[in-house]
mmCIF file of C-alpha atoms in Angstrom:
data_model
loop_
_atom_site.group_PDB
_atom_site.id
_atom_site.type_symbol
_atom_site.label_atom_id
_atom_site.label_comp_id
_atom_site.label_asym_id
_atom_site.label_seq_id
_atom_site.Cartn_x
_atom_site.Cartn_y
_atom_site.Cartn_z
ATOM 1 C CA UNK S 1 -0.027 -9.818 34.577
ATOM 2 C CA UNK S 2 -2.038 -7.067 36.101
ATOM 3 C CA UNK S 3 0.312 -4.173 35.209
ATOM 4 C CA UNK S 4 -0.407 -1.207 37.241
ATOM 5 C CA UNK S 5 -3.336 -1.000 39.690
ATOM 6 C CA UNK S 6 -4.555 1.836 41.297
ATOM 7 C CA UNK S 7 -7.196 2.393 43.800
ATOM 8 C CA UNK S 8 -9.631 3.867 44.560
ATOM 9 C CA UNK S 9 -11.027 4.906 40.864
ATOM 10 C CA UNK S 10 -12.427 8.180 42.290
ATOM 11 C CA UNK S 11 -12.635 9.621 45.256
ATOM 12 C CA UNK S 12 -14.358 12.922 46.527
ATOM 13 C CA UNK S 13 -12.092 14.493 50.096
ATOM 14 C CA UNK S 14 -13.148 17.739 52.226
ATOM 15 C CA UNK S 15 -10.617 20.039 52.695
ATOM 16 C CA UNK S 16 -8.218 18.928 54.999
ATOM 17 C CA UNK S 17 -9.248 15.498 55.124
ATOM 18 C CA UNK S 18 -6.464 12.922 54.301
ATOM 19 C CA UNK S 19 -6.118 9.879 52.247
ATOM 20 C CA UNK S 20 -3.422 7.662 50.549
ATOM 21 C CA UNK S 21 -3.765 6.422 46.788
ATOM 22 C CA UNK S 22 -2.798 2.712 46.161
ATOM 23 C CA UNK S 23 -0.333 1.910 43.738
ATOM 24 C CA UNK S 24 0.450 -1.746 43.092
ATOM 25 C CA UNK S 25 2.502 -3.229 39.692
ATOM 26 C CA UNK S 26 3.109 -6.898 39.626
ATOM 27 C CA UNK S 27 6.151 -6.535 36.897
ATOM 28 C CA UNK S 28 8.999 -6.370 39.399
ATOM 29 C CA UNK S 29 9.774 -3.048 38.133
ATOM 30 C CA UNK S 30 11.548 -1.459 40.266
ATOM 31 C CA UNK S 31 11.367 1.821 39.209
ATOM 32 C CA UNK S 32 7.887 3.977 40.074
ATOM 33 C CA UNK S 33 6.385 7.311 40.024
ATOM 34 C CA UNK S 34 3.396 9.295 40.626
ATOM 35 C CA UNK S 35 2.189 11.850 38.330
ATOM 36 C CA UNK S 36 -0.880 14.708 38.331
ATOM 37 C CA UNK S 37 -2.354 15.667 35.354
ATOM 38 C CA UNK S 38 -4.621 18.555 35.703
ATOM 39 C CA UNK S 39 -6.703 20.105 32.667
ATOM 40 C CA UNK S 40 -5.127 21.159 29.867
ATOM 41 C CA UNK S 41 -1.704 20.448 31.336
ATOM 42 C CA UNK S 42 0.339 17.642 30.697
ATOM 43 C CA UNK S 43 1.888 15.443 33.548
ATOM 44 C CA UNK S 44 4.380 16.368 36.073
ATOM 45 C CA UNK S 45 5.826 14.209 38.550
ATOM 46 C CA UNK S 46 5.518 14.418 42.223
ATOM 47 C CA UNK S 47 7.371 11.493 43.655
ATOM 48 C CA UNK S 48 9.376 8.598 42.733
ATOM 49 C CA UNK S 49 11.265 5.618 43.678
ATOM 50 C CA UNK S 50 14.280 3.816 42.370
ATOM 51 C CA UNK S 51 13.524 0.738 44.773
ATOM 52 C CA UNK S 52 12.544 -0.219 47.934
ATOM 53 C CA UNK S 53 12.927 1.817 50.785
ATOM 54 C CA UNK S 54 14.719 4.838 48.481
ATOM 55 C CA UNK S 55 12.494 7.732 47.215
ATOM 56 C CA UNK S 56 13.001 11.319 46.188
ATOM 57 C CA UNK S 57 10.830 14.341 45.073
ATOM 58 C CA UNK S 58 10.100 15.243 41.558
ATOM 59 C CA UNK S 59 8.696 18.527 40.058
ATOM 60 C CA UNK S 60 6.003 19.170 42.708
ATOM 61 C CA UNK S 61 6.223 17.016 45.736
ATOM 62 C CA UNK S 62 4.633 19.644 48.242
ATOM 63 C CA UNK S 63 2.071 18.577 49.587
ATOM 64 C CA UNK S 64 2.271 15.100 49.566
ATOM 65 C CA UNK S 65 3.980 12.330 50.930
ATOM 66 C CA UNK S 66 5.037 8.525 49.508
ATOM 67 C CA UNK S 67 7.113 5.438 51.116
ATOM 68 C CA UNK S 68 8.473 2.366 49.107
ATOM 69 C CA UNK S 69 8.589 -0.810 51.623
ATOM 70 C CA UNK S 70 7.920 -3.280 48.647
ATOM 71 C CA UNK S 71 9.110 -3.473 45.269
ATOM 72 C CA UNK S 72 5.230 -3.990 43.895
ATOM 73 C CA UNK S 73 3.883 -0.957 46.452
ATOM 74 C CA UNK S 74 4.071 2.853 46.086
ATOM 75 C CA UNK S 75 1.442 4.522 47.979
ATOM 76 C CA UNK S 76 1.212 8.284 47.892
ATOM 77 C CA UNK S 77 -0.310 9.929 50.731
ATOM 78 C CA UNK S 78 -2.355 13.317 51.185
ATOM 79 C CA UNK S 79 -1.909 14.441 54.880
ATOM 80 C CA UNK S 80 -4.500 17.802 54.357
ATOM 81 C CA UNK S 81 -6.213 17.524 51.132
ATOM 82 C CA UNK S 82 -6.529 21.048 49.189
ATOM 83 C CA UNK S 83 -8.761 22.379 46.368
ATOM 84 C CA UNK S 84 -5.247 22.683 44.727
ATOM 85 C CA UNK S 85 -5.016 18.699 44.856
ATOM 86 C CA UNK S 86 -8.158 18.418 42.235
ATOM 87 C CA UNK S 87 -6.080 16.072 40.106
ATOM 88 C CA UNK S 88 -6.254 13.080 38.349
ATOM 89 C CA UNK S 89 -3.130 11.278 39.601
ATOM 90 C CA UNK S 90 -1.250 8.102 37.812
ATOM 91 C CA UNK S 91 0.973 5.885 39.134
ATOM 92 C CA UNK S 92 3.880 4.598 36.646
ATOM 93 C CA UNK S 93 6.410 1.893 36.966
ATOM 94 C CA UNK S 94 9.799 1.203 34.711
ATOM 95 C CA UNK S 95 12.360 -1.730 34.420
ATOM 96 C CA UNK S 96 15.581 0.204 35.143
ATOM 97 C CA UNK S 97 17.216 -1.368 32.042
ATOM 98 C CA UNK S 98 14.636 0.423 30.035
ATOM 99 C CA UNK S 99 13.592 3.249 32.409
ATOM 100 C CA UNK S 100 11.983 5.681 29.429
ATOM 101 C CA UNK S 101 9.367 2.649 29.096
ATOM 102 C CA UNK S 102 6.754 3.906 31.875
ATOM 103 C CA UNK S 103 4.015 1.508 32.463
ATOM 104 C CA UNK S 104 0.724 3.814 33.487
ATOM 105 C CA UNK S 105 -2.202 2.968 35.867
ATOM 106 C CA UNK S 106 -5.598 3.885 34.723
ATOM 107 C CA UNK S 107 -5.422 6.840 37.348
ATOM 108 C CA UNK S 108 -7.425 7.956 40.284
ATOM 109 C CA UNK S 109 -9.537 10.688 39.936
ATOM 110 C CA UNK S 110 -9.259 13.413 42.885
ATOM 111 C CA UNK S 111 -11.935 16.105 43.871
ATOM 112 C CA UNK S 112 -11.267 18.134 46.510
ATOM 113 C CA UNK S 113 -13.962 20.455 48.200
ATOM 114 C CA UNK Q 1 14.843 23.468 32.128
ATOM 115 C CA UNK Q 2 13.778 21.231 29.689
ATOM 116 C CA UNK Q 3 10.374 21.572 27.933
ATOM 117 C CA UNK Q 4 7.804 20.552 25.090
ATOM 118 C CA UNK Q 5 5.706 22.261 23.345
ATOM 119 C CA UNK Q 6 2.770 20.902 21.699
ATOM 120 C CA UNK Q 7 0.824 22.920 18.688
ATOM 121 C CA UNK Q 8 -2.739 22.285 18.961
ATOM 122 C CA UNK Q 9 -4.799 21.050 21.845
ATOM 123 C CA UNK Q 10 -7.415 19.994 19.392
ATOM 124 C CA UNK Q 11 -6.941 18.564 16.148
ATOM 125 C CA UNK Q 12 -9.598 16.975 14.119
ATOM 126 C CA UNK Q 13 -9.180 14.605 10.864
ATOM 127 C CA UNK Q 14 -11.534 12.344 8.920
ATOM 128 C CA UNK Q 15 -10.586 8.575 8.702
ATOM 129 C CA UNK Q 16 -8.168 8.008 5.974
ATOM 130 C CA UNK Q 17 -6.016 11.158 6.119
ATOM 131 C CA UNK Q 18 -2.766 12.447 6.963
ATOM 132 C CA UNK Q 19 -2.580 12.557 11.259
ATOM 133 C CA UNK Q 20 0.019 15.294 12.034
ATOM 134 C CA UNK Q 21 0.704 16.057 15.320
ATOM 135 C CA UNK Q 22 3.523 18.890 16.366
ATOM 136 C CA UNK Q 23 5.443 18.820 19.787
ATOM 137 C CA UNK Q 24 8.517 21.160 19.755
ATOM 138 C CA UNK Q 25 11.271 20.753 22.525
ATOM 139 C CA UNK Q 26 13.415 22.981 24.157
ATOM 140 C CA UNK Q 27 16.665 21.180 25.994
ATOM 141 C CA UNK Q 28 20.080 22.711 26.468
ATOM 142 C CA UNK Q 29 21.770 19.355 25.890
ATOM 143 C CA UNK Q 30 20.636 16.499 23.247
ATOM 144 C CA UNK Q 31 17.161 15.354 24.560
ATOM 145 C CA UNK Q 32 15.464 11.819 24.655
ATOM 146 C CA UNK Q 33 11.955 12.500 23.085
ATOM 147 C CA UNK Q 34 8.852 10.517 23.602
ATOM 148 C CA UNK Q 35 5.013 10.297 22.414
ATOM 149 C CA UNK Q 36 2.418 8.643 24.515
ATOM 150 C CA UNK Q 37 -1.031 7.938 23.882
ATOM 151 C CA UNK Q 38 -4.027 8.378 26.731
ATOM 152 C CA UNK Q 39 -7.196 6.286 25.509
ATOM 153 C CA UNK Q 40 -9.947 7.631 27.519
ATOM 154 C CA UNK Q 41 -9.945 6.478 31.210
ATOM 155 C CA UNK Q 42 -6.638 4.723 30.260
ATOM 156 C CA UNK Q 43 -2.878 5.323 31.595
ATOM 157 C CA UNK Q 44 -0.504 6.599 29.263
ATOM 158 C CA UNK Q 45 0.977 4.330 26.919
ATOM 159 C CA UNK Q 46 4.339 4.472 24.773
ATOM 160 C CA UNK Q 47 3.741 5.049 21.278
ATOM 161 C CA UNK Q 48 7.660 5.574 20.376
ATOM 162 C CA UNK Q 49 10.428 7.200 21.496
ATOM 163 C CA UNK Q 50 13.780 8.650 19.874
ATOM 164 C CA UNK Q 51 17.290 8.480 22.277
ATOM 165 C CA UNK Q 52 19.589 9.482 19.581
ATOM 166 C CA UNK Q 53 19.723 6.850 16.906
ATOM 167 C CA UNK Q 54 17.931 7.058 14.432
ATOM 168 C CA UNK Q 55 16.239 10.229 13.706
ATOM 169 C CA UNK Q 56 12.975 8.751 11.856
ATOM 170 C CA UNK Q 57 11.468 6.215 14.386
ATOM 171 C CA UNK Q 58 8.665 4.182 14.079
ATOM 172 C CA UNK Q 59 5.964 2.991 16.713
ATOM 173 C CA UNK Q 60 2.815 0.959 16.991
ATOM 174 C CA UNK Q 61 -0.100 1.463 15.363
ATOM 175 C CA UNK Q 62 1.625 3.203 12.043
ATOM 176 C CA UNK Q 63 2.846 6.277 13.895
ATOM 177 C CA UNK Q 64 6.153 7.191 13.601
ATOM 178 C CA UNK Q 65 7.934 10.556 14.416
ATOM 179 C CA UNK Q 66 11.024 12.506 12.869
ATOM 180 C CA UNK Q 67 13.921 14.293 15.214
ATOM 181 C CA UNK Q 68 15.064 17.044 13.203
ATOM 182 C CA UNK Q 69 17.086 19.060 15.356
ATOM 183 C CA UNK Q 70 17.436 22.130 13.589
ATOM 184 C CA UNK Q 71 13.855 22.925 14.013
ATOM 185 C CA UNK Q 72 13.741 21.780 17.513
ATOM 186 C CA UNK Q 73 10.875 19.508 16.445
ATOM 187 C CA UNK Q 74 9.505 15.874 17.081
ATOM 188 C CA UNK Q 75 6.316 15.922 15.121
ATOM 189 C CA UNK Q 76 3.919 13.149 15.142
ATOM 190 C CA UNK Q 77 2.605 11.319 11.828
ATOM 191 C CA UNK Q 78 0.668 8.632 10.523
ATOM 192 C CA UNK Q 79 -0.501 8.304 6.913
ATOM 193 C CA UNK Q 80 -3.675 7.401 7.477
ATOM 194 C CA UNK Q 81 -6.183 7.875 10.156
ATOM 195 C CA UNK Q 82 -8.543 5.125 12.226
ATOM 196 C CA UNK Q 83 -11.339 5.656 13.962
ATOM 197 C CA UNK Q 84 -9.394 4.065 16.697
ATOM 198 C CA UNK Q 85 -6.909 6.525 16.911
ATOM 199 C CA UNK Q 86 -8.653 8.942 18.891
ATOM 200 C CA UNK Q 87 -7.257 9.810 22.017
ATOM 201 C CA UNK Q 88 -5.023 12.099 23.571
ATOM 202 C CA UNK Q 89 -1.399 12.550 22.599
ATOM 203 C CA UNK Q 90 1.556 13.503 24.857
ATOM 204 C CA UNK Q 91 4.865 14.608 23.805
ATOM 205 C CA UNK Q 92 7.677 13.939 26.255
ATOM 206 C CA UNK Q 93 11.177 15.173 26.879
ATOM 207 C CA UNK Q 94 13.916 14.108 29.543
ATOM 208 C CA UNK Q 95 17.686 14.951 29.392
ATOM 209 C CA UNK Q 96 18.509 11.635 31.200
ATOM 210 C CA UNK Q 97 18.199 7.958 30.364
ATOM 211 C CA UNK Q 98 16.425 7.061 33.602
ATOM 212 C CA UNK Q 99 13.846 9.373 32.830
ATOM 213 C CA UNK Q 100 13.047 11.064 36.448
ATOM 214 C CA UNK Q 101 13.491 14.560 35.033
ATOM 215 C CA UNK Q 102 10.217 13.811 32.023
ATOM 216 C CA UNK Q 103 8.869 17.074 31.085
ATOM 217 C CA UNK Q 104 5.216 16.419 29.153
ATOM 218 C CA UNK Q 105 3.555 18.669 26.963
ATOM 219 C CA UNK Q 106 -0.091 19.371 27.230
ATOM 220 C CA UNK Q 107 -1.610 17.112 25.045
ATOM 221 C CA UNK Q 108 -3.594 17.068 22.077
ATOM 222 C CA UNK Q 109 -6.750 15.313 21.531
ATOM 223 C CA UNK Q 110 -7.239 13.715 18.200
ATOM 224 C CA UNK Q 111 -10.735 13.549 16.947
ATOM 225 C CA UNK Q 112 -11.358 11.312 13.562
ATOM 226 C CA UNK Q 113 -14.527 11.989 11.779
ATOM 227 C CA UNK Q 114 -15.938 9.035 9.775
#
């Protein structure tokens, strides 16, 4: 098993510019989640998903945008990228019988300028 | 609102000695309490996690963590440090088993001196 993939690695955006972060686990989880971490802060979720085709917003959603069509997919999207949005961001994924047992993605590094 | 509080972003030990790290949560009902470990340009991983059974609970790698709720703590501890336990250290609280209401702490980085 892969676990959780995310791409790209890093990515630089202008301001205003819009992309969408790939999140893929092959674990038929279907819980998932995006996170930011910015320095010196711990992480705090911005989106998650309880399955396909349901998702809701977490502590700081604004901003940003997701969509669940697959279990294994959870792609979060940037419509107008922001200096605020200098993140790294993870993607997560949980079984729902043990849903405090996140599986992490090595993260995606954001820089926006 | 649910939150943790971790003491120490840095904390620096040589190999062999006590590892304490301290996370103290704040939660208006009883709290599920986590630690995670970040190896560098790694996801977070589960070190252990406490959801009211025991209060002393055990994880990989030798860590292990005590609930003691009249201090509102969760403090991290292994006997002994490795050089391979440097990384970064999150504490985590959620109210609810399904854990889409996690509240992290900032982290501490754990440096191990040879």
């Amino acid at each position: 098993n892969a676990g959780v993939t995310q791409t790209p690695k890093f990515r630089i955006l202008k301001i205003g510019q819009s992309m969408t972060l790939q999140c893929t686990q092959d674990m038929n989880h279907n819980y998932m989640y995006w996170y930011r971490q910015d320095p010196g802060m711990g992480l705090k979720l911005i989106y998650y998903s309880v399955g396909a085709g349901i998702t809701d917003k977490g502590e700081v959603p604004n901003g940003y945008n997701v969509s669940r069509s697959t279990t294994e997919d959870f792609p979060l999207r940037l419509e107008l990228a922001a200096p605020s949005q200098t993140s790294v961001y993870f993607c997560a994924s949980s079984n729902s019988g043990k849903a405090y047992e996140q599986y992490f993605g090595p993260g995606t590094r954001l820089t926006v300028t | 609102a649910q939150s943790v509080t971790q003491l120490g972003s840095h904390v620096s030990v040589s190999e062999g000695a006590l590892v304490l790290l301290r996370c103290n949560y704040s939660s208006s009902v009883p709290p599920y309490l986590f630690w995670y470990v970040q190896y560098p340009n790694q996801g977070l991983q589960l070190l252990l996690k406490y959801t009211s059974a025991a209060t002393l609970v055990k994880g990989i790698n030798g860590f292990e963590a005590e609930f003691k709720k009249s201090e509102t703590s969760f403090h991290l501890t292994k006997p002994s440090a490795h050089m391979s336990d440097a990384a970064e250290y999150f504490c985590a609280v959620s109210l609810q088993y399904n854990n889409n209401d996690m509240r992290f702490g900032a982290g501490t980085r754990l440096t191990v001196k040879p």
